[in-house]
Amino acid sequence: MVDVTSAPGSQPSPSSRPPFLAAERIKRAVSSLGWTFLSIALFAAIWELCWFFGISDPKLLPPPHVFLGSIPEQAQYFNTATRWAVGVAQSEAPSGLRSVGITIFATMTRVIVGLAIAFTLAVSLGVLIRYNKLFERLTMPTIMLLSAVSPIAWLPVAVFLLGIGNGPAIFMVVIALFFHMVIATVTNIDNVPKNFIHVARTMGASKRQVYGRVIIPAILPPMLMVLRLNLFGAWMVVLVAETTGVGYGLGQIIMLARNTFNPPLVFFTIFLIGSLGFLTDYALRQVQRRILYWLPEKGEGHAL
């Protein structure tokens, strides 16, 4: 029997790429960074111009220089929220900026842990569904049924089962992403070119080898794209969970800003959320590039 190997194993490692490709990659990274800053600066400039010409009310839509220029003041609200969450006196509470870091870390942990759990379980279950016909018939109808349920509907269930804290927030992220990721996994398996499977079987590969060395490597690129898309869904769900008091975090700060009618705090928190979402997506893209090193990077595979 001829051994069937996956495509990644037959490709050169990233370290074996010619030096000019590394230089080209650095050039593209610098260009991308420049366009990113230009895009953000343009958006901020339009916002500032609306404030300058009196088009927007600064009390309701404070411009960037207002909510970014009062970070120490806004950080005190993070201090209050953190103190309430951990139950310590004012004298024992962390400083404002440290409270911002604690709040960010709490929310990011819930997003990353929930996303990792959902992705691992969904891919495993999706592969098992296509691997075993009986298992597919027993589980797929239920998955399709539950995939239509809004994540918000699961919030009372999360509180009933797990109480208050990190558990319900992570559960909300997992339950919001899991069913759609299972369906995406099954769909991507169905889209694997049949020629790949036929060639593997012709070479004597068993069913397990076909899945382990052909199908799973073939669905890895689209599934990592699914992971990136669901990253933003994870951010939305965890903020909703935190807003309803499931756990302290950036969502709770948004609710605190609403209750105290503090637009600068709202937009400062939105700025933090957007920045964190951007950075986590960038980190995920770098991980994707490392894992899928055999695929041509953007700009490498075509002349234009």
PDB file of C-alpha atoms in Angstrom:
ATOM      1  CA  MET A   1       0.000   0.000   0.000  1.00  0.00           C
ATOM      2  CA  VAL A   2       1.328   3.407  -0.986  1.00  0.00           C
ATOM      3  CA  ASP A   3       1.486   5.911   1.828  1.00  0.00           C
ATOM      4  CA  VAL A   4      -0.785   8.887   1.331  1.00  0.00           C
ATOM      5  CA  THR A   5       0.603  12.135   2.674  1.00  0.00           C
ATOM      6  CA  SER A   6      -1.090  15.444   3.001  1.00  0.00           C
ATOM      7  CA  ALA A   7      -0.218  18.418   0.876  1.00  0.00           C
ATOM      8  CA  PRO A   8       1.460  20.451   3.639  1.00  0.00           C
ATOM      9  CA  GLY A   9       4.112  17.830   4.246  1.00  0.00           C
ATOM     10  CA  SER A  10       5.320  17.986   0.660  1.00  0.00           C
ATOM     11  CA  GLN A  11       5.770  21.747   0.623  1.00  0.00           C
ATOM     12  CA  PRO A  12       8.814  23.788   1.610  1.00  0.00           C
ATOM     13  CA  SER A  13       8.819  25.300   5.069  1.00  0.00           C
ATOM     14  CA  PRO A  14       8.599  29.081   5.504  1.00  0.00           C
ATOM     15  CA  SER A  15      12.321  29.278   6.303  1.00  0.00           C
ATOM     16  CA  SER A  16      13.195  27.857   2.872  1.00  0.00           C
ATOM     17  CA  ARG A  17      11.518  30.669   0.954  1.00  0.00           C
ATOM     18  CA  PRO A  18      13.810  32.933  -1.084  1.00  0.00           C
ATOM     19  CA  PRO A  19      14.984  36.146   0.647  1.00  0.00           C
ATOM     20  CA  PHE A  20      13.211  38.367  -1.869  1.00  0.00           C
ATOM     21  CA  LEU A  21       9.870  36.936  -0.702  1.00  0.00           C
ATOM     22  CA  ALA A  22      10.648  37.991   2.868  1.00  0.00           C
ATOM     23  CA  ALA A  23      11.515  41.492   1.672  1.00  0.00           C
ATOM     24  CA  GLU A  24       8.314  41.624  -0.347  1.00  0.00           C
ATOM     25  CA  ARG A  25       6.350  40.501   2.714  1.00  0.00           C
ATOM     26  CA  ILE A  26       7.865  43.287   4.824  1.00  0.00           C
ATOM     27  CA  LYS A  27       7.065  45.802   2.111  1.00  0.00           C
ATOM     28  CA  ARG A  28       3.437  44.658   1.991  1.00  0.00           C
ATOM     29  CA  ALA A  29       3.190  44.750   5.802  1.00  0.00           C
ATOM     30  CA  VAL A  30       4.463  48.335   5.944  1.00  0.00           C
ATOM     31  CA  SER A  31       2.103  49.348   3.152  1.00  0.00           C
ATOM     32  CA  SER A  32      -0.839  47.658   4.880  1.00  0.00           C
ATOM     33  CA  LEU A  33       0.012  49.368   8.165  1.00  0.00           C
ATOM     34  CA  GLY A  34       0.179  52.733   6.444  1.00  0.00           C
ATOM     35  CA  TRP A  35      -3.205  52.277   4.786  1.00  0.00           C
ATOM     36  CA  THR A  36      -4.677  51.131   8.101  1.00  0.00           C
ATOM     37  CA  PHE A  37      -3.563  54.288   9.885  1.00  0.00           C
ATOM     38  CA  LEU A  38      -4.697  56.426   6.950  1.00  0.00           C
ATOM     39  CA  SER A  39      -8.163  54.850   6.999  1.00  0.00           C
ATOM     40  CA  ILE A  40      -8.554  55.386  10.744  1.00  0.00           C
ATOM     41  CA  ALA A  41      -7.186  58.937  10.530  1.00  0.00           C
ATOM     42  CA  LEU A  42      -9.601  59.782   7.715  1.00  0.00           C
ATOM     43  CA  PHE A  43     -12.555  58.481   9.724  1.00  0.00           C
ATOM     44  CA  ALA A  44     -11.437  60.447  12.803  1.00  0.00           C
ATOM     45  CA  ALA A  45     -10.906  63.598  10.719  1.00  0.00           C
ATOM     46  CA  ILE A  46     -14.441  63.440   9.298  1.00  0.00           C
ATOM     47  CA  TRP A  47     -15.788  62.980  12.828  1.00  0.00           C
ATOM     48  CA  GLU A  48     -13.766  65.966  14.080  1.00  0.00           C
ATOM     49  CA  LEU A  49     -14.968  68.119  11.171  1.00  0.00           C
ATOM     50  CA  CYS A  50     -18.584  67.277  11.990  1.00  0.00           C
ATOM     51  CA  TRP A  51     -17.913  68.500  15.539  1.00  0.00           C
ATOM     52  CA  PHE A  52     -16.020  71.596  14.360  1.00  0.00           C
ATOM     53  CA  PHE A  53     -18.808  72.758  12.029  1.00  0.00           C
ATOM     54  CA  GLY A  54     -21.514  71.967  14.580  1.00  0.00           C
ATOM     55  CA  ILE A  55     -23.075  69.142  12.567  1.00  0.00           C
ATOM     56  CA  SER A  56     -22.958  66.719  15.513  1.00  0.00           C
ATOM     57  CA  ASP A  57     -23.799  67.441  19.138  1.00  0.00           C
ATOM     58  CA  PRO A  58     -20.611  66.974  21.219  1.00  0.00           C
ATOM     59  CA  LYS A  59     -22.697  66.032  24.254  1.00  0.00           C
ATOM     60  CA  LEU A  60     -24.161  63.035  22.410  1.00  0.00           C
ATOM     61  CA  LEU A  61     -21.406  62.292  19.880  1.00  0.00           C
ATOM     62  CA  PRO A  62     -18.167  63.493  21.474  1.00  0.00           C
ATOM     63  CA  PRO A  63     -15.316  63.694  18.936  1.00  0.00           C
ATOM     64  CA  PRO A  64     -12.216  61.502  19.318  1.00  0.00           C
ATOM     65  CA  HIS A  65     -10.127  64.233  20.961  1.00  0.00           C
ATOM     66  CA  VAL A  66     -12.689  64.392  23.787  1.00  0.00           C
ATOM     67  CA  PHE A  67     -13.034  60.731  24.764  1.00  0.00           C
ATOM     68  CA  LEU A  68      -9.389  59.915  24.018  1.00  0.00           C
ATOM     69  CA  GLY A  69      -8.183  63.013  25.834  1.00  0.00           C
ATOM     70  CA  SER A  70      -9.876  62.064  29.104  1.00  0.00           C
ATOM     71  CA  ILE A  71      -8.556  58.521  29.535  1.00  0.00           C
ATOM     72  CA  PRO A  72      -7.592  58.914  33.230  1.00  0.00           C
ATOM     73  CA  GLU A  73     -11.062  60.248  34.000  1.00  0.00           C
ATOM     74  CA  GLN A  74     -12.791  57.426  32.105  1.00  0.00           C
ATOM     75  CA  ALA A  75     -10.503  54.852  33.712  1.00  0.00           C
ATOM     76  CA  GLN A  76     -12.046  55.635  37.101  1.00  0.00           C
ATOM     77  CA  TYR A  77     -15.271  54.013  35.913  1.00  0.00           C
ATOM     78  CA  PHE A  78     -13.322  50.854  35.151  1.00  0.00           C
ATOM     79  CA  ASN A  79     -11.980  51.066  38.698  1.00  0.00           C
ATOM     80  CA  THR A  80     -15.515  51.250  40.089  1.00  0.00           C
ATOM     81  CA  ALA A  81     -16.741  48.328  37.980  1.00  0.00           C
ATOM     82  CA  THR A  82     -13.746  46.198  38.927  1.00  0.00           C
ATOM     83  CA  ARG A  83     -14.187  47.014  42.615  1.00  0.00           C
ATOM     84  CA  TRP A  84     -17.835  45.967  42.466  1.00  0.00           C
ATOM     85  CA  ALA A  85     -16.895  42.728  40.721  1.00  0.00           C
ATOM     86  CA  VAL A  86     -14.196  41.594  43.143  1.00  0.00           C
ATOM     87  CA  GLY A  87     -15.877  43.028  46.237  1.00  0.00           C
ATOM     88  CA  VAL A  88     -13.086  45.135  47.724  1.00  0.00           C
ATOM     89  CA  ALA A  89     -13.106  48.526  49.383  1.00  0.00           C
ATOM     90  CA  GLN A  90     -12.217  51.722  47.549  1.00  0.00           C
ATOM     91  CA  SER A  91      -8.802  51.865  49.232  1.00  0.00           C
ATOM     92  CA  GLU A  92      -8.005  48.326  48.078  1.00  0.00           C
ATOM     93  CA  ALA A  93      -9.184  48.747  44.492  1.00  0.00           C
ATOM     94  CA  PRO A  94      -6.580  48.801  41.684  1.00  0.00           C
ATOM     95  CA  SER A  95      -5.664  52.030  39.946  1.00  0.00           C
ATOM     96  CA  GLY A  96      -7.743  53.287  37.049  1.00  0.00           C
ATOM     97  CA  LEU A  97      -5.380  52.231  34.264  1.00  0.00           C
ATOM     98  CA  ARG A  98      -4.772  48.882  35.916  1.00  0.00           C
ATOM     99  CA  SER A  99      -8.538  48.392  36.132  1.00  0.00           C
ATOM    100  CA  VAL A 100      -8.739  49.017  32.380  1.00  0.00           C
ATOM    101  CA  GLY A 101      -6.172  46.265  31.845  1.00  0.00           C
ATOM    102  CA  ILE A 102      -8.016  43.872  34.179  1.00  0.00           C
ATOM    103  CA  THR A 103     -11.303  44.527  32.367  1.00  0.00           C
ATOM    104  CA  ILE A 104      -9.746  44.049  28.932  1.00  0.00           C
ATOM    105  CA  PHE A 105      -8.047  40.833  30.029  1.00  0.00           C
ATOM    106  CA  ALA A 106     -11.318  39.441  31.425  1.00  0.00           C
ATOM    107  CA  THR A 107     -13.238  40.057  28.199  1.00  0.00           C
ATOM    108  CA  MET A 108     -10.445  38.846  25.911  1.00  0.00           C
ATOM    109  CA  THR A 109     -10.057  35.652  27.934  1.00  0.00           C
ATOM    110  CA  ARG A 110     -13.745  34.861  27.516  1.00  0.00           C
ATOM    111  CA  VAL A 111     -13.577  35.519  23.777  1.00  0.00           C
ATOM    112  CA  ILE A 112     -10.460  33.427  23.136  1.00  0.00           C
ATOM    113  CA  VAL A 113     -11.438  30.511  25.387  1.00  0.00           C
ATOM    114  CA  GLY A 114     -14.996  30.393  24.038  1.00  0.00           C
ATOM    115  CA  LEU A 115     -13.823  30.604  20.431  1.00  0.00           C
ATOM    116  CA  ALA A 116     -11.229  27.852  20.933  1.00  0.00           C
ATOM    117  CA  ILE A 117     -13.735  25.517  22.605  1.00  0.00           C
ATOM    118  CA  ALA A 118     -16.400  26.128  19.953  1.00  0.00           C
ATOM    119  CA  PHE A 119     -13.957  25.595  17.074  1.00  0.00           C
ATOM    120  CA  THR A 120     -12.465  22.398  18.518  1.00  0.00           C
ATOM    121  CA  LEU A 121     -15.821  20.820  19.329  1.00  0.00           C
ATOM    122  CA  ALA A 122     -17.462  21.908  16.073  1.00  0.00           C
ATOM    123  CA  VAL A 123     -14.714  20.620  13.774  1.00  0.00           C
ATOM    124  CA  SER A 124     -14.505  17.328  15.675  1.00  0.00           C
ATOM    125  CA  LEU A 125     -18.259  16.823  15.551  1.00  0.00           C
ATOM    126  CA  GLY A 126     -18.510  17.890  11.904  1.00  0.00           C
ATOM    127  CA  VAL A 127     -15.855  15.373  10.853  1.00  0.00           C
ATOM    128  CA  LEU A 128     -17.544  12.649  12.894  1.00  0.00           C
ATOM    129  CA  ILE A 129     -20.900  13.438  11.279  1.00  0.00           C
ATOM    130  CA  ARG A 130     -19.493  12.884   7.802  1.00  0.00           C
ATOM    131  CA  TYR A 131     -17.405   9.907   8.926  1.00  0.00           C
ATOM    132  CA  ASN A 132     -20.338   7.947  10.370  1.00  0.00           C
ATOM    133  CA  LYS A 133     -23.693   7.913   8.581  1.00  0.00           C
ATOM    134  CA  LEU A 134     -25.645   6.704  11.614  1.00  0.00           C
ATOM    135  CA  PHE A 135     -24.182   9.446  13.782  1.00  0.00           C
ATOM    136  CA  GLU A 136     -25.137  11.998  11.124  1.00  0.00           C
ATOM    137  CA  ARG A 137     -28.757  10.835  11.105  1.00  0.00           C
ATOM    138  CA  LEU A 138     -28.934  10.991  14.893  1.00  0.00           C
ATOM    139  CA  THR A 139     -27.383  14.438  15.349  1.00  0.00           C
ATOM    140  CA  MET A 140     -27.729  16.599  12.225  1.00  0.00           C
ATOM    141  CA  PRO A 141     -31.481  17.346  12.548  1.00  0.00           C
ATOM    142  CA  THR A 142     -30.988  18.537  16.131  1.00  0.00           C
ATOM    143  CA  ILE A 143     -28.028  20.699  15.122  1.00  0.00           C
ATOM    144  CA  MET A 144     -30.063  22.302  12.331  1.00  0.00           C
ATOM    145  CA  LEU A 145     -32.912  22.914  14.781  1.00  0.00           C
ATOM    146  CA  LEU A 146     -30.737  24.560  17.439  1.00  0.00           C
ATOM    147  CA  SER A 147     -28.708  26.608  14.956  1.00  0.00           C
ATOM    148  CA  ALA A 148     -31.769  28.797  14.366  1.00  0.00           C
ATOM    149  CA  VAL A 149     -32.040  29.761  18.051  1.00  0.00           C
ATOM    150  CA  SER A 150     -30.740  33.237  18.851  1.00  0.00           C
ATOM    151  CA  PRO A 151     -27.757  33.274  21.232  1.00  0.00           C
ATOM    152  CA  ILE A 152     -29.659  35.707  23.470  1.00  0.00           C
ATOM    153  CA  ALA A 153     -32.255  33.011  24.118  1.00  0.00           C
ATOM    154  CA  TRP A 154     -29.525  30.908  25.734  1.00  0.00           C
ATOM    155  CA  LEU A 155     -28.652  33.609  28.271  1.00  0.00           C
ATOM    156  CA  PRO A 156     -31.146  32.469  30.958  1.00  0.00           C
ATOM    157  CA  VAL A 157     -29.963  28.885  30.448  1.00  0.00           C
ATOM    158  CA  ALA A 158     -26.360  29.997  30.971  1.00  0.00           C
ATOM    159  CA  VAL A 159     -27.280  31.727  34.227  1.00  0.00           C
ATOM    160  CA  PHE A 160     -29.411  28.791  35.425  1.00  0.00           C
ATOM    161  CA  LEU A 161     -26.644  26.274  34.788  1.00  0.00           C
ATOM    162  CA  LEU A 162     -23.491  28.237  35.598  1.00  0.00           C
ATOM    163  CA  GLY A 163     -24.542  31.162  37.759  1.00  0.00           C
ATOM    164  CA  ILE A 164     -22.563  34.405  37.524  1.00  0.00           C
ATOM    165  CA  GLY A 165     -18.972  34.803  36.378  1.00  0.00           C
ATOM    166  CA  ASN A 166     -16.752  33.608  33.545  1.00  0.00           C
ATOM    167  CA  GLY A 167     -18.624  30.357  32.943  1.00  0.00           C
ATOM    168  CA  PRO A 168     -21.873  31.796  31.537  1.00  0.00           C
ATOM    169  CA  ALA A 169     -20.041  34.306  29.316  1.00  0.00           C
ATOM    170  CA  ILE A 170     -17.832  31.583  27.831  1.00  0.00           C
ATOM    171  CA  PHE A 171     -20.866  29.317  27.459  1.00  0.00           C
ATOM    172  CA  MET A 172     -22.641  32.070  25.513  1.00  0.00           C
ATOM    173  CA  VAL A 173     -19.722  32.395  23.100  1.00  0.00           C
ATOM    174  CA  VAL A 174     -19.531  28.623  22.591  1.00  0.00           C
ATOM    175  CA  ILE A 175     -23.262  28.124  22.078  1.00  0.00           C
ATOM    176  CA  ALA A 176     -23.493  31.088  19.688  1.00  0.00           C
ATOM    177  CA  LEU A 177     -20.748  29.780  17.390  1.00  0.00           C
ATOM    178  CA  PHE A 178     -20.849  26.011  17.799  1.00  0.00           C
ATOM    179  CA  PHE A 179     -23.824  25.004  15.636  1.00  0.00           C
ATOM    180  CA  HIS A 180     -22.899  27.236  12.705  1.00  0.00           C
ATOM    181  CA  MET A 181     -19.319  25.980  12.815  1.00  0.00           C
ATOM    182  CA  VAL A 182     -20.552  22.374  12.703  1.00  0.00           C
ATOM    183  CA  ILE A 183     -22.614  23.150   9.606  1.00  0.00           C
ATOM    184  CA  ALA A 184     -19.625  24.950   8.041  1.00  0.00           C
ATOM    185  CA  THR A 185     -17.400  21.934   8.730  1.00  0.00           C
ATOM    186  CA  VAL A 186     -19.858  19.528   7.116  1.00  0.00           C
ATOM    187  CA  THR A 187     -20.269  21.839   4.114  1.00  0.00           C
ATOM    188  CA  ASN A 188     -16.508  22.183   3.631  1.00  0.00           C
ATOM    189  CA  ILE A 189     -16.079  18.401   3.783  1.00  0.00           C
ATOM    190  CA  ASP A 190     -18.720  18.060   1.076  1.00  0.00           C
ATOM    191  CA  ASN A 191     -16.823  20.602  -1.041  1.00  0.00           C
ATOM    192  CA  VAL A 192     -13.530  18.691  -0.986  1.00  0.00           C
ATOM    193  CA  PRO A 193     -12.763  17.781  -4.633  1.00  0.00           C
ATOM    194  CA  LYS A 194     -13.783  14.193  -5.258  1.00  0.00           C
ATOM    195  CA  ASN A 195     -10.616  13.641  -7.285  1.00  0.00           C
ATOM    196  CA  PHE A 196      -8.554  13.972  -4.101  1.00  0.00           C
ATOM    197  CA  ILE A 197     -10.536  11.200  -2.452  1.00  0.00           C
ATOM    198  CA  HIS A 198     -10.523   8.971  -5.553  1.00  0.00           C
ATOM    199  CA  VAL A 199      -6.744   9.271  -5.932  1.00  0.00           C
ATOM    200  CA  ALA A 200      -6.199   8.440  -2.257  1.00  0.00           C
ATOM    201  CA  ARG A 201      -8.427   5.387  -2.469  1.00  0.00           C
ATOM    202  CA  THR A 202      -6.727   4.276  -5.674  1.00  0.00           C
ATOM    203  CA  MET A 203      -3.415   4.413  -3.819  1.00  0.00           C
ATOM    204  CA  GLY A 204      -4.846   2.095  -1.180  1.00  0.00           C
ATOM    205  CA  ALA A 205      -5.721   4.566   1.578  1.00  0.00           C
ATOM    206  CA  SER A 206      -8.221   3.431   4.186  1.00  0.00           C
ATOM    207  CA  LYS A 207     -11.228   5.531   5.182  1.00  0.00           C
ATOM    208  CA  ARG A 208      -9.397   6.785   8.255  1.00  0.00           C
ATOM    209  CA  GLN A 209      -6.364   7.738   6.155  1.00  0.00           C
ATOM    210  CA  VAL A 210      -8.568   9.551   3.645  1.00  0.00           C
ATOM    211  CA  TYR A 211     -10.010  11.675   6.447  1.00  0.00           C
ATOM    212  CA  GLY A 212      -6.750  12.190   8.306  1.00  0.00           C
ATOM    213  CA  ARG A 213      -4.488  12.895   5.328  1.00  0.00           C
ATOM    214  CA  VAL A 214      -6.788  14.236   2.634  1.00  0.00           C
ATOM    215  CA  ILE A 215     -10.082  15.632   3.914  1.00  0.00           C
ATOM    216  CA  ILE A 216      -8.958  17.340   7.129  1.00  0.00           C
ATOM    217  CA  PRO A 217      -5.950  19.091   5.485  1.00  0.00           C
ATOM    218  CA  ALA A 218      -8.236  20.120   2.610  1.00  0.00           C
ATOM    219  CA  ILE A 219     -10.825  21.754   4.883  1.00  0.00           C
ATOM    220  CA  LEU A 220      -8.254  23.454   7.114  1.00  0.00           C
ATOM    221  CA  PRO A 221      -7.918  26.681   5.027  1.00  0.00           C
ATOM    222  CA  PRO A 222     -11.672  27.376   4.762  1.00  0.00           C
ATOM    223  CA  MET A 223     -12.231  26.398   8.403  1.00  0.00           C
ATOM    224  CA  LEU A 224      -9.598  28.873   9.564  1.00  0.00           C
ATOM    225  CA  MET A 225     -11.457  31.511   7.575  1.00  0.00           C
ATOM    226  CA  VAL A 226     -14.652  30.446   9.360  1.00  0.00           C
ATOM    227  CA  LEU A 227     -12.756  30.843  12.632  1.00  0.00           C
ATOM    228  CA  ARG A 228     -11.793  34.410  11.723  1.00  0.00           C
ATOM    229  CA  LEU A 229     -15.340  35.340  10.766  1.00  0.00           C
ATOM    230  CA  ASN A 230     -16.705  33.903  13.994  1.00  0.00           C
ATOM    231  CA  LEU A 231     -14.143  35.850  16.011  1.00  0.00           C
ATOM    232  CA  PHE A 232     -16.244  38.984  15.527  1.00  0.00           C
ATOM    233  CA  GLY A 233     -19.365  37.045  16.463  1.00  0.00           C
ATOM    234  CA  ALA A 234     -17.622  35.991  19.666  1.00  0.00           C
ATOM    235  CA  TRP A 235     -16.905  39.620  20.512  1.00  0.00           C
ATOM    236  CA  MET A 236     -20.543  40.604  20.002  1.00  0.00           C
ATOM    237  CA  VAL A 237     -21.924  37.761  22.079  1.00  0.00           C
ATOM    238  CA  VAL A 238     -19.535  38.176  25.008  1.00  0.00           C
ATOM    239  CA  LEU A 239     -20.371  41.879  25.240  1.00  0.00           C
ATOM    240  CA  VAL A 240     -24.085  41.100  25.380  1.00  0.00           C
ATOM    241  CA  ALA A 241     -23.439  38.524  28.094  1.00  0.00           C
ATOM    242  CA  GLU A 242     -21.409  41.009  30.125  1.00  0.00           C
ATOM    243  CA  THR A 243     -23.975  43.758  29.660  1.00  0.00           C
ATOM    244  CA  THR A 244     -26.639  41.662  31.307  1.00  0.00           C
ATOM    245  CA  GLY A 245     -24.496  41.134  34.387  1.00  0.00           C
ATOM    246  CA  VAL A 246     -23.179  37.667  33.608  1.00  0.00           C
ATOM    247  CA  GLY A 247     -19.658  38.882  34.349  1.00  0.00           C
ATOM    248  CA  TYR A 248     -17.695  42.101  34.660  1.00  0.00           C
ATOM    249  CA  GLY A 249     -15.916  43.261  31.542  1.00  0.00           C
ATOM    250  CA  LEU A 250     -16.179  45.752  28.707  1.00  0.00           C
ATOM    251  CA  GLY A 251     -19.858  44.976  28.277  1.00  0.00           C
ATOM    252  CA  GLN A 252     -20.491  45.977  31.868  1.00  0.00           C
ATOM    253  CA  ILE A 253     -18.661  49.264  31.264  1.00  0.00           C
ATOM    254  CA  ILE A 254     -20.983  49.980  28.339  1.00  0.00           C
ATOM    255  CA  MET A 255     -23.977  49.383  30.615  1.00  0.00           C
ATOM    256  CA  LEU A 256     -22.445  51.575  33.327  1.00  0.00           C
ATOM    257  CA  ALA A 257     -21.937  54.363  30.776  1.00  0.00           C
ATOM    258  CA  ARG A 258     -25.551  54.087  29.694  1.00  0.00           C
ATOM    259  CA  ASN A 259     -26.855  54.225  33.261  1.00  0.00           C
ATOM    260  CA  THR A 260     -24.737  57.289  34.070  1.00  0.00           C
ATOM    261  CA  PHE A 261     -25.377  58.939  30.658  1.00  0.00           C
ATOM    262  CA  ASN A 262     -21.679  59.201  29.875  1.00  0.00           C
ATOM    263  CA  PRO A 263     -21.179  59.355  26.071  1.00  0.00           C
ATOM    264  CA  PRO A 264     -17.368  59.809  26.321  1.00  0.00           C
ATOM    265  CA  LEU A 265     -17.153  56.570  28.308  1.00  0.00           C
ATOM    266  CA  VAL A 266     -19.345  54.813  25.727  1.00  0.00           C
ATOM    267  CA  PHE A 267     -17.128  55.829  22.829  1.00  0.00           C
ATOM    268  CA  PHE A 268     -13.910  55.217  24.745  1.00  0.00           C
ATOM    269  CA  THR A 269     -15.093  51.668  25.444  1.00  0.00           C
ATOM    270  CA  ILE A 270     -16.166  51.244  21.818  1.00  0.00           C
ATOM    271  CA  PHE A 271     -12.678  52.380  20.798  1.00  0.00           C
ATOM    272  CA  LEU A 272     -11.155  49.725  23.082  1.00  0.00           C
ATOM    273  CA  ILE A 273     -13.465  47.023  21.724  1.00  0.00           C
ATOM    274  CA  GLY A 274     -12.705  47.928  18.115  1.00  0.00           C
ATOM    275  CA  SER A 275      -8.963  48.015  18.766  1.00  0.00           C
ATOM    276  CA  LEU A 276      -9.030  44.645  20.528  1.00  0.00           C
ATOM    277  CA  GLY A 277     -11.105  43.106  17.746  1.00  0.00           C
ATOM    278  CA  PHE A 278      -8.662  44.430  15.160  1.00  0.00           C
ATOM    279  CA  LEU A 279      -5.629  43.138  17.064  1.00  0.00           C
ATOM    280  CA  THR A 280      -7.107  39.694  17.731  1.00  0.00           C
ATOM    281  CA  ASP A 281      -8.029  39.347  14.056  1.00  0.00           C
ATOM    282  CA  TYR A 282      -4.489  40.348  13.090  1.00  0.00           C
ATOM    283  CA  ALA A 283      -3.046  37.778  15.497  1.00  0.00           C
ATOM    284  CA  LEU A 284      -5.357  35.115  14.084  1.00  0.00           C
ATOM    285  CA  ARG A 285      -4.241  35.952  10.547  1.00  0.00           C
ATOM    286  CA  GLN A 286      -0.620  35.513  11.573  1.00  0.00           C
ATOM    287  CA  VAL A 287      -1.424  32.125  13.104  1.00  0.00           C
ATOM    288  CA  GLN A 288      -3.288  31.195   9.930  1.00  0.00           C
ATOM    289  CA  ARG A 289      -0.291  32.210   7.809  1.00  0.00           C
ATOM    290  CA  ARG A 290       2.021  30.050   9.931  1.00  0.00           C
ATOM    291  CA  ILE A 291      -0.241  27.005   9.868  1.00  0.00           C
ATOM    292  CA  LEU A 292      -1.006  27.270   6.139  1.00  0.00           C
ATOM    293  CA  TYR A 293       2.548  28.119   5.125  1.00  0.00           C
ATOM    294  CA  TRP A 294       2.286  26.079   1.915  1.00  0.00           C
ATOM    295  CA  LEU A 295      -0.400  28.392   0.518  1.00  0.00           C
ATOM    296  CA  PRO A 296       0.730  31.458  -1.459  1.00  0.00           C
ATOM    297  CA  GLU A 297       0.328  34.664   0.470  1.00  0.00           C
ATOM    298  CA  LYS A 298      -1.739  37.505  -0.875  1.00  0.00           C
ATOM    299  CA  GLY A 299       0.126  38.907  -3.823  1.00  0.00           C
ATOM    300  CA  GLU A 300       2.420  35.893  -4.311  1.00  0.00           C
ATOM    301  CA  GLY A 301       0.164  33.687  -6.363  1.00  0.00           C
ATOM    302  CA  HIS A 302      -0.712  36.122  -9.155  1.00  0.00           C
ATOM    303  CA  ALA A 303       0.948  38.771 -11.248  1.00  0.00           C
ATOM    304  CA  LEU A 304      -1.531  41.609 -10.687  1.00  0.00           C
TER     305      LEU A 304
END
